[in-house]
Coordinates of C-alpha atoms and ligand atoms in Angstrom, one line a residue:
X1 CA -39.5 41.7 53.1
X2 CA -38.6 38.6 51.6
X3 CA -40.2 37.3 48.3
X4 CA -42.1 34.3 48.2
X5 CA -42.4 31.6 45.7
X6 CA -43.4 28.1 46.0
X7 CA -39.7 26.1 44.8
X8 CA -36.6 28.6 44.7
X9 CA -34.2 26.6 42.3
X10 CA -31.0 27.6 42.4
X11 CA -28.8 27.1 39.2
X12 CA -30.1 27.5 35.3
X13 CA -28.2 24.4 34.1
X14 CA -30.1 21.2 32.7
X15 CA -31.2 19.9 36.0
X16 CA -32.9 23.5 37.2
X17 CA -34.4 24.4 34.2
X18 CA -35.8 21.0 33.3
X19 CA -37.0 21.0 36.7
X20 CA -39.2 24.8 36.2
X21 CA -40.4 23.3 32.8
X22 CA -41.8 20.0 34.5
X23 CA -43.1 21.5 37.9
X24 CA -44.7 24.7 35.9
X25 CA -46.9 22.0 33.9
X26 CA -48.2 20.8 37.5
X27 CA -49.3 24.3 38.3
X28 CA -46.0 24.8 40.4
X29 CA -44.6 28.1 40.3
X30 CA -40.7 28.5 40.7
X31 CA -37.9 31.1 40.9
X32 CA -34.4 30.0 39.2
X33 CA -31.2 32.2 40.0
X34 CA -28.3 31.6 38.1
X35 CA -24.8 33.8 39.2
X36 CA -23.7 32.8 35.5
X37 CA -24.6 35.2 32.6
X38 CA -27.0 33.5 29.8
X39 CA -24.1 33.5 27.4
X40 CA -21.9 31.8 30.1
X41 CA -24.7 28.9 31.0
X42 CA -25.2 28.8 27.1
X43 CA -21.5 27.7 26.2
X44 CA -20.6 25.4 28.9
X45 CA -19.2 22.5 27.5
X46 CA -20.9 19.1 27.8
X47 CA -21.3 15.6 26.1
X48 CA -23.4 15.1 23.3
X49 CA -25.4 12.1 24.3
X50 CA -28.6 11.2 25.8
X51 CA -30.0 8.5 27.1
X52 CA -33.3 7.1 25.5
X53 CA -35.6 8.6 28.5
X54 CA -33.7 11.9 28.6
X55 CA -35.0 12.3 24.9
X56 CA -38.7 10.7 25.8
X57 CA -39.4 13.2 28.6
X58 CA -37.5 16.0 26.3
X59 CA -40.1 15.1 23.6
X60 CA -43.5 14.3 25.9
X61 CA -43.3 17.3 27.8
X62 CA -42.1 19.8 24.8
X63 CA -39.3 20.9 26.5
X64 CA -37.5 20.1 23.1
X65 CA -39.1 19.6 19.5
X66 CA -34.8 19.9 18.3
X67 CA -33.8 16.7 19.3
X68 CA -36.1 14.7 17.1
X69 CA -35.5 17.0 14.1
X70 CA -31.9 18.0 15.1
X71 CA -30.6 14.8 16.6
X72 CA -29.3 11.5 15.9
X73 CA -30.4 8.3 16.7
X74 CA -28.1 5.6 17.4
X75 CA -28.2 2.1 17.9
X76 CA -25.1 1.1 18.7
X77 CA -21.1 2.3 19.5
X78 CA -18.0 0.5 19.2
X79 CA -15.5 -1.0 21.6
X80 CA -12.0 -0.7 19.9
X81 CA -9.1 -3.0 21.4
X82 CA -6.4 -5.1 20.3
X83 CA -6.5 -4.3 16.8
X84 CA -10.3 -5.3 16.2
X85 CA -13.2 -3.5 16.0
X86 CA -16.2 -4.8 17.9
X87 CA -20.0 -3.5 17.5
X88 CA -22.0 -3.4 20.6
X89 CA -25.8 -3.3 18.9
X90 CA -28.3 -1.7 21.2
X91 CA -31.1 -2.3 18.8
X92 CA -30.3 -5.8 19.2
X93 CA -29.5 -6.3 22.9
X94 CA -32.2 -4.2 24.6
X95 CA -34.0 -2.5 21.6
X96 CA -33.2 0.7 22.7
X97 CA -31.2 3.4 21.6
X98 CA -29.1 6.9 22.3
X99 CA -29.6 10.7 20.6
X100 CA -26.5 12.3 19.3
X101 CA -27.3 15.9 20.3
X102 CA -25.4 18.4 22.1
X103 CA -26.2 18.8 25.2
X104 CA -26.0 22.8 25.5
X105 CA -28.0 22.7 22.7
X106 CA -30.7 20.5 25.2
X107 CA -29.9 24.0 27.6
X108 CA -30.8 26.4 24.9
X109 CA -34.3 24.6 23.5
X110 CA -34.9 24.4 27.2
X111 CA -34.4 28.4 28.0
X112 CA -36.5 29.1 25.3
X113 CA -39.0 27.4 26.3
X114 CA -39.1 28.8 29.8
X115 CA -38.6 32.2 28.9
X116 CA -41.7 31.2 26.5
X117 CA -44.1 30.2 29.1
X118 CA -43.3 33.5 31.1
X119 CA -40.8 31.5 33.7
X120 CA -39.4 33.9 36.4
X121 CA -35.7 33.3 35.2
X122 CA -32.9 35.5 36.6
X123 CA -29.0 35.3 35.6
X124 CA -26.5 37.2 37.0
X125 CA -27.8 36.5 40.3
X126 CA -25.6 34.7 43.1
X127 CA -26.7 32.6 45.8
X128 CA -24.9 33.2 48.7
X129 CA -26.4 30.7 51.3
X130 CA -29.9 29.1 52.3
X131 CA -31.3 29.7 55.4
X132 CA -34.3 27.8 57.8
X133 CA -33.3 24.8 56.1
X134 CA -35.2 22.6 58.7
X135 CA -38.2 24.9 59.1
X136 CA -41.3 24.6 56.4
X137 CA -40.0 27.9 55.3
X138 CA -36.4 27.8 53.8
X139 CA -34.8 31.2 52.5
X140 CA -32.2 32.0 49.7
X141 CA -29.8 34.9 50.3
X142 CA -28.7 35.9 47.5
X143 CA -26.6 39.4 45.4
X144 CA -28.0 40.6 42.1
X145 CA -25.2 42.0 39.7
X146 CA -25.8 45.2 41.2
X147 CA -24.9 44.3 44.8
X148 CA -27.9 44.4 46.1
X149 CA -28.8 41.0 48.5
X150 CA -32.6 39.7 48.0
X151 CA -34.1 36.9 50.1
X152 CA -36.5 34.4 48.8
X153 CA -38.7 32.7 51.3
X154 CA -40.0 29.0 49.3
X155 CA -42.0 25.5 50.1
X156 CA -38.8 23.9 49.3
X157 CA -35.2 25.3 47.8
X158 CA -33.5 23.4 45.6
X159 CA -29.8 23.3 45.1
X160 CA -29.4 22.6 41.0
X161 CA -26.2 24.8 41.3
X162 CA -23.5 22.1 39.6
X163 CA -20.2 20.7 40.9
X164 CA -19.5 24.0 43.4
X165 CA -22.9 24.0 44.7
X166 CA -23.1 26.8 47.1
X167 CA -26.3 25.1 48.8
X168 CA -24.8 22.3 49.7
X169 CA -23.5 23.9 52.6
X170 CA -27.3 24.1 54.1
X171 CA -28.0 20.1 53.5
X172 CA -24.6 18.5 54.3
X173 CA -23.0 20.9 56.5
X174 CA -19.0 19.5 56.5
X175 CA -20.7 15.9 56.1
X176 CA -19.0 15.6 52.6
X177 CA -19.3 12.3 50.4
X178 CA -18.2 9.4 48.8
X179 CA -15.6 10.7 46.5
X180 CA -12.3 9.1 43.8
X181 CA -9.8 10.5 41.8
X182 CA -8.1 9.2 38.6
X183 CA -4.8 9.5 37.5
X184 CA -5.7 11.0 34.0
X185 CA -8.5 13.1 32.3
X186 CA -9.2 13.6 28.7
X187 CA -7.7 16.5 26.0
X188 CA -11.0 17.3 24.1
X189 CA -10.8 19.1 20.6
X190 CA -13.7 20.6 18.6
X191 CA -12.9 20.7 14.9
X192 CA -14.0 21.0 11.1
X193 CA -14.7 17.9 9.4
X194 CA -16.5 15.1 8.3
X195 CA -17.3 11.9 10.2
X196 CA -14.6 9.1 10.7
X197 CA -17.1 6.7 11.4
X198 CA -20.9 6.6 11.5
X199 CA -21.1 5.7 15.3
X200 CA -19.1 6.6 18.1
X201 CA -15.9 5.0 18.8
X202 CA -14.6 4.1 22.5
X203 CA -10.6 2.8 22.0
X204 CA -8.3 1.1 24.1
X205 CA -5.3 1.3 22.5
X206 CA -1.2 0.4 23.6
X207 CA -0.9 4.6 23.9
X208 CA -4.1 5.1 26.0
X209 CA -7.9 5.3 25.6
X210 CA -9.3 7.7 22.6
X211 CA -13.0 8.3 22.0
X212 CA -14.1 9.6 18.6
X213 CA -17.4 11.2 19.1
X214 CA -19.4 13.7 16.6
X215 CA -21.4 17.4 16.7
X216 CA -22.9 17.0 13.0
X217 CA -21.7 16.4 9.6
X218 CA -19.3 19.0 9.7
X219 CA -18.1 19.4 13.5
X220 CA -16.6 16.1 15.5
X221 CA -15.8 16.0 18.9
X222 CA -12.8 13.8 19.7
X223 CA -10.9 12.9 23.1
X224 CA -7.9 11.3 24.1
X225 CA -6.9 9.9 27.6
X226 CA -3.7 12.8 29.3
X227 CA -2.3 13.8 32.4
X228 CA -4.9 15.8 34.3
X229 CA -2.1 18.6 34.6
X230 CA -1.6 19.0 30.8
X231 CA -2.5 22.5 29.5
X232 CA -4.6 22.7 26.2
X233 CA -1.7 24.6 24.6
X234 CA 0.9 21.6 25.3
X235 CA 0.2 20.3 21.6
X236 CA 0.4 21.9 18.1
X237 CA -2.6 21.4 15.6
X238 CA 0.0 18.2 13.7
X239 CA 0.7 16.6 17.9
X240 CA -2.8 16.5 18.1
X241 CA -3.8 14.5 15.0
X242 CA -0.9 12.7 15.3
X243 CA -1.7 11.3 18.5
X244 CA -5.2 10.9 17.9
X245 CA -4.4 8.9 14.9
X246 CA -2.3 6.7 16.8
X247 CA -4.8 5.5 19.6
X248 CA -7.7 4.7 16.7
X249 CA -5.2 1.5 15.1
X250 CA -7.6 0.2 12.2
X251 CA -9.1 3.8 11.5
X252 CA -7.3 7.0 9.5
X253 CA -9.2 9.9 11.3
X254 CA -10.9 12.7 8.9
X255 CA -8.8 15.4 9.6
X256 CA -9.6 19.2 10.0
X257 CA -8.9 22.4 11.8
X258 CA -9.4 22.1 15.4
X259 CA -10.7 25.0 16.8
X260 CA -11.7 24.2 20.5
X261 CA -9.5 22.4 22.9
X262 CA -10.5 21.5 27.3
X263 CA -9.3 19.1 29.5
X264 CA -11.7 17.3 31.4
X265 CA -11.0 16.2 34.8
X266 CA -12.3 12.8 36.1
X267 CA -14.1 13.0 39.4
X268 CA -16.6 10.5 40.8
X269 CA -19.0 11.8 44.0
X270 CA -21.7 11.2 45.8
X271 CA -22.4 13.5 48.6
X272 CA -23.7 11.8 52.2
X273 CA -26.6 14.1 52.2
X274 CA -28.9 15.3 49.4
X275 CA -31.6 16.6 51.5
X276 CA -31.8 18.6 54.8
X277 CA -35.6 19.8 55.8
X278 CA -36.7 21.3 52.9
X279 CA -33.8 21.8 51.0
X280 CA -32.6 19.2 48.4
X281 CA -29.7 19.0 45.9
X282 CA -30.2 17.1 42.1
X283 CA -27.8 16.2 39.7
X284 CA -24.0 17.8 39.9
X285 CA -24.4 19.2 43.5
X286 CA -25.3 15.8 44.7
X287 CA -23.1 13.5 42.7
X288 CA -20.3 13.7 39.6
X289 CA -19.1 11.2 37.0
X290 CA -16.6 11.0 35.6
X291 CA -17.4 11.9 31.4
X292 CA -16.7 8.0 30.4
X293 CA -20.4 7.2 29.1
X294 CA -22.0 10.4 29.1
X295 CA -24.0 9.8 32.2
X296 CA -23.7 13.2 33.6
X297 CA -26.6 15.2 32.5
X298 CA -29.1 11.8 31.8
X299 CA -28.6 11.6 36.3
X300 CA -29.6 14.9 36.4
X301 CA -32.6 14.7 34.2
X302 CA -33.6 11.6 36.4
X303 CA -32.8 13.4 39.6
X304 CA -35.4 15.9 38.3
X305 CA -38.1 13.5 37.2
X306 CA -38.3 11.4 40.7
X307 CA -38.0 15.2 42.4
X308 CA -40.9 16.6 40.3
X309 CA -43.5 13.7 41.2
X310 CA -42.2 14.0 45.4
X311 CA -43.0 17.7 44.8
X312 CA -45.8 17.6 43.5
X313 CA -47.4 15.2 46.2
X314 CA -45.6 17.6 48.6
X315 CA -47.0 20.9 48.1
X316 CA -50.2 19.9 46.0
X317 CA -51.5 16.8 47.9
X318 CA -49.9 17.5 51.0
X319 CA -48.1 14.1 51.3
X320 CA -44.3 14.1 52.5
X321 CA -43.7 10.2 51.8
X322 CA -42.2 10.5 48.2
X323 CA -40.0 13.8 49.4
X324 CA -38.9 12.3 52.3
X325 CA -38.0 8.9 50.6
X326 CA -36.2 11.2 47.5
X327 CA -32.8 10.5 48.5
X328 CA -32.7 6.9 49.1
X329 CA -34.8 6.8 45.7
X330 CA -32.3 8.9 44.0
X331 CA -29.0 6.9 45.0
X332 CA -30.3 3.7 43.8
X333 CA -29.6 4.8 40.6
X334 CA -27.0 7.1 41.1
X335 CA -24.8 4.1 42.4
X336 CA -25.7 2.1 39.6
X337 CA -24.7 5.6 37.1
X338 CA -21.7 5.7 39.4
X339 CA -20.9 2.2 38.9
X340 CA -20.8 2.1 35.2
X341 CA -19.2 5.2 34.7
X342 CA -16.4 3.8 37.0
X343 CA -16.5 0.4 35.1
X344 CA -16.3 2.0 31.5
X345 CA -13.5 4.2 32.1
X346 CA -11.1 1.7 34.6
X347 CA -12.4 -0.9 31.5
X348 CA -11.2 1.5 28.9
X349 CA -8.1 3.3 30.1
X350 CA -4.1 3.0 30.6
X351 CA -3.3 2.9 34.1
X352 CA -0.2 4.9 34.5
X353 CA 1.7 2.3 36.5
X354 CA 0.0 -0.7 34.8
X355 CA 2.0 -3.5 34.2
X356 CA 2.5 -6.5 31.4
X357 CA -0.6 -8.3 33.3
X358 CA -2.9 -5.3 33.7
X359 CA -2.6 -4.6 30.3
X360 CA -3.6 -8.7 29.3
X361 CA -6.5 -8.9 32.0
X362 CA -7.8 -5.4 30.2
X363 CA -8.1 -7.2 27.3
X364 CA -9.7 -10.1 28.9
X365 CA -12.4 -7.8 30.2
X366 CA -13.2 -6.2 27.1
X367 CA -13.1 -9.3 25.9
X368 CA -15.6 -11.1 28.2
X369 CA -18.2 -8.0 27.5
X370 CA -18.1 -8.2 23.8
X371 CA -18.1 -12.2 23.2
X372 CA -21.1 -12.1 25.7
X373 CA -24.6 -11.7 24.9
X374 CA -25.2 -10.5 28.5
X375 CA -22.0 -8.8 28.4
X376 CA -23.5 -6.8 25.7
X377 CA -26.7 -6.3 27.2
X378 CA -25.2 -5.3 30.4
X379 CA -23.7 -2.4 28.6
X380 CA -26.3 -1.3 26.1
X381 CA -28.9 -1.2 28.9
X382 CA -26.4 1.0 31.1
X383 CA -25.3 3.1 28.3
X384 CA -29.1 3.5 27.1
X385 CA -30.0 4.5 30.3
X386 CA -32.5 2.3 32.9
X387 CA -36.2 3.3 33.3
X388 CA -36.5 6.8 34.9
X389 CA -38.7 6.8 37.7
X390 CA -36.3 3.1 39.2
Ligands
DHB1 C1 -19.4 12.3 24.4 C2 -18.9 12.4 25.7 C3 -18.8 11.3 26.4 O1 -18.4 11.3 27.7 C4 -19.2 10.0 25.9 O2 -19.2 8.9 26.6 C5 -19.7 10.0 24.6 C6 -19.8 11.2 23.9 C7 -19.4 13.6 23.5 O3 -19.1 14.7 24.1 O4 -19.8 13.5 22.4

């Protein structure tokens, strides 16, 4: 006999868990599965900023007290090119702002709190497909650690299951997406020391793109722009710094043990289909950016927030217009997510086979953005993040 539960969310990442917290204070119960172990979920790596709503609906709904206390507010980053500095002030241009504040450490205030409020949470369990998908009564198959399969009959099944979503299968079938490749990714190093500057630093340099980011007084996160094949043991501890320094021109780096190193690959997708029946897909199993403006988590949390109010009409008022109308919702701002992502990183980046005027027009770009007050704006409403709920 299959279980029953009114939403079966599949995946205990941001999008899934936010989505448990939000629906459980409409009087929705949920399931989430997660195949990942707690400690696995807990150290994925992930950007360190959110938006200005991400943190609003973090704080309103006490999903997080942390990243009031914790993190830290800016109002403004810094475009680096052609030897000058240039502040873009969000205070100024929009009067809104972004949090410093890790994102896994958003995914650990929010497992406490649902393992708080009692939430039926289970890791180690693996969805292997969804089933009924176009009947009123969907079902996840899925494998405990044990081996043993379990089916979970739900009102609606929701695939929050990241890049390799495994329910994606049940909505879009072969359909696919809209999907790009880029010719580089970033080198990403953890390591112990003190702030090089007090906001966050995106560079175009002659050498390629380097963006000096920060964990807290004592930990930075920094990246530089490589080939997507390079292997995180390509450089010694001296390469590193020495090629950091060199795409910063203007800044000397605080230098310090670097004790993490990834490669991030670049990836922007949008699948064709993000619902089927009653089975819909939020955040990295519908769509993927690539990391240039930290959007990737703040489209989840939005994904979730429109999703929340369509299920709660849905299963407590008995009204399918905001469920059905999801996906079109969603996309509107995906696109725009997409598009800025896209823009900030072809903006910001060395084209491998760029030539004498690619490089000049680049400049020009930056340029037009920075000695624009709607340039300006453009970017700090973006990079804030637009209205959820639009
Ligand atoms: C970070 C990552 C980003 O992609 C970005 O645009 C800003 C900051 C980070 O990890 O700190």
């Amino acid at each position: 006999m299959p279980e029953r539960t009114r939403v079966a969310i599949i995946g205990a990442g941001p999008a899934g868990l936010l989505l448990s917290h939000l629906l459980d204070q409409r009087g929705i119960a949920s399931v989430v599965l997660d195949s990942r172990t707690l400690e696995e979920i807990e150290t994925t790596i992930r950007a360190g900023i959110l938006e200005q709503g991400t943190v609003e609906i973090l704080h309103e709904t006490k999903a997080s007290d942390r990243v009031l206390t914790v993190g830290q507010r800016h109002e403004g980053i810094e475009l680096r090119f052609d030897g000058e500095g240039h502040r873009i002030d969000f205070a100024d241009t929009v009067g809104r702002a972004v949090w410093l504040y890790p994102q896994h450490e958003v995914l650990k205030d929010l497992v406490a709190a649902r393992l708080a409020a009692g939430q039926d949470l289970r890791f180690g369990v693996r969805a292997e497909r969804v089933e009924d998908a176009d009947s009123i009564r969907p079902r996840v198959i899925a494998k405990d650690s044990d081996g043993n399969t379990l089916q979970i009959q739900a009102d609606v099944v929701v695939g929050a299951d990241g890049s390799r979503s495994v329910v994606r299968e049940a909505v879009s079938g072969t359909s696919g997406g809209h999907f790009r490749e880029y010719p580089f990714a970033w080198f990403g190093i953890l390591c112990e020391a003190p702030p090089s500057a007090q906001e966050l630093i995106y560079s175009n340099s002659p050498n390629g793109f380097a963006l000096i980011s920060q964990r807290s007084p004592e930990v930075q996160r920094m990246y530089f722009q490589c080939d997507p094949e390079t292997d995180t043991e390509a450089y010694t501890e001296g390469q590193l710094w020495e090629i950091l320094q060199s795409r910063v021109p203007g800044t000397t780096l605080k230098e310090g043990p670097i004790f993490q190193r990834d490669v991030l690959r670049f990836r922007s997708f949008v699948a064709h289909e993000m619902r089927r029946g009653r089975v819909v897909l939020v955040g990295d199993a519908a769509h993927t950016v690539p990391p240039t403006g930290a959007k990737g988590m703040n489209l989840a949390v939005a994904d979730v927030v429109l999703l929340t109010d369509a299920l709660h009409a849905l299963l407590l008022d008995n009204d399918e217009t905001l469920f059905d109308a999801f996906p079109d919702t969603a996309r509107r701002r995906i696109w725009k997510a997409q598009h800025f992502s896209w823009w900030m990183t072809n903006m910001l980046h060395l084209q491998p086979e760029a030539n004498g005027f690619d490089r000049m027009r680049q400049i020009g770009e930056l340029r037009s953005v920075v000695e624009s007050t709607a340039g300006r704006a453009y970017l700090s409403e973006a990079y804030t993040g637009w209205p959820l709920r639009c």
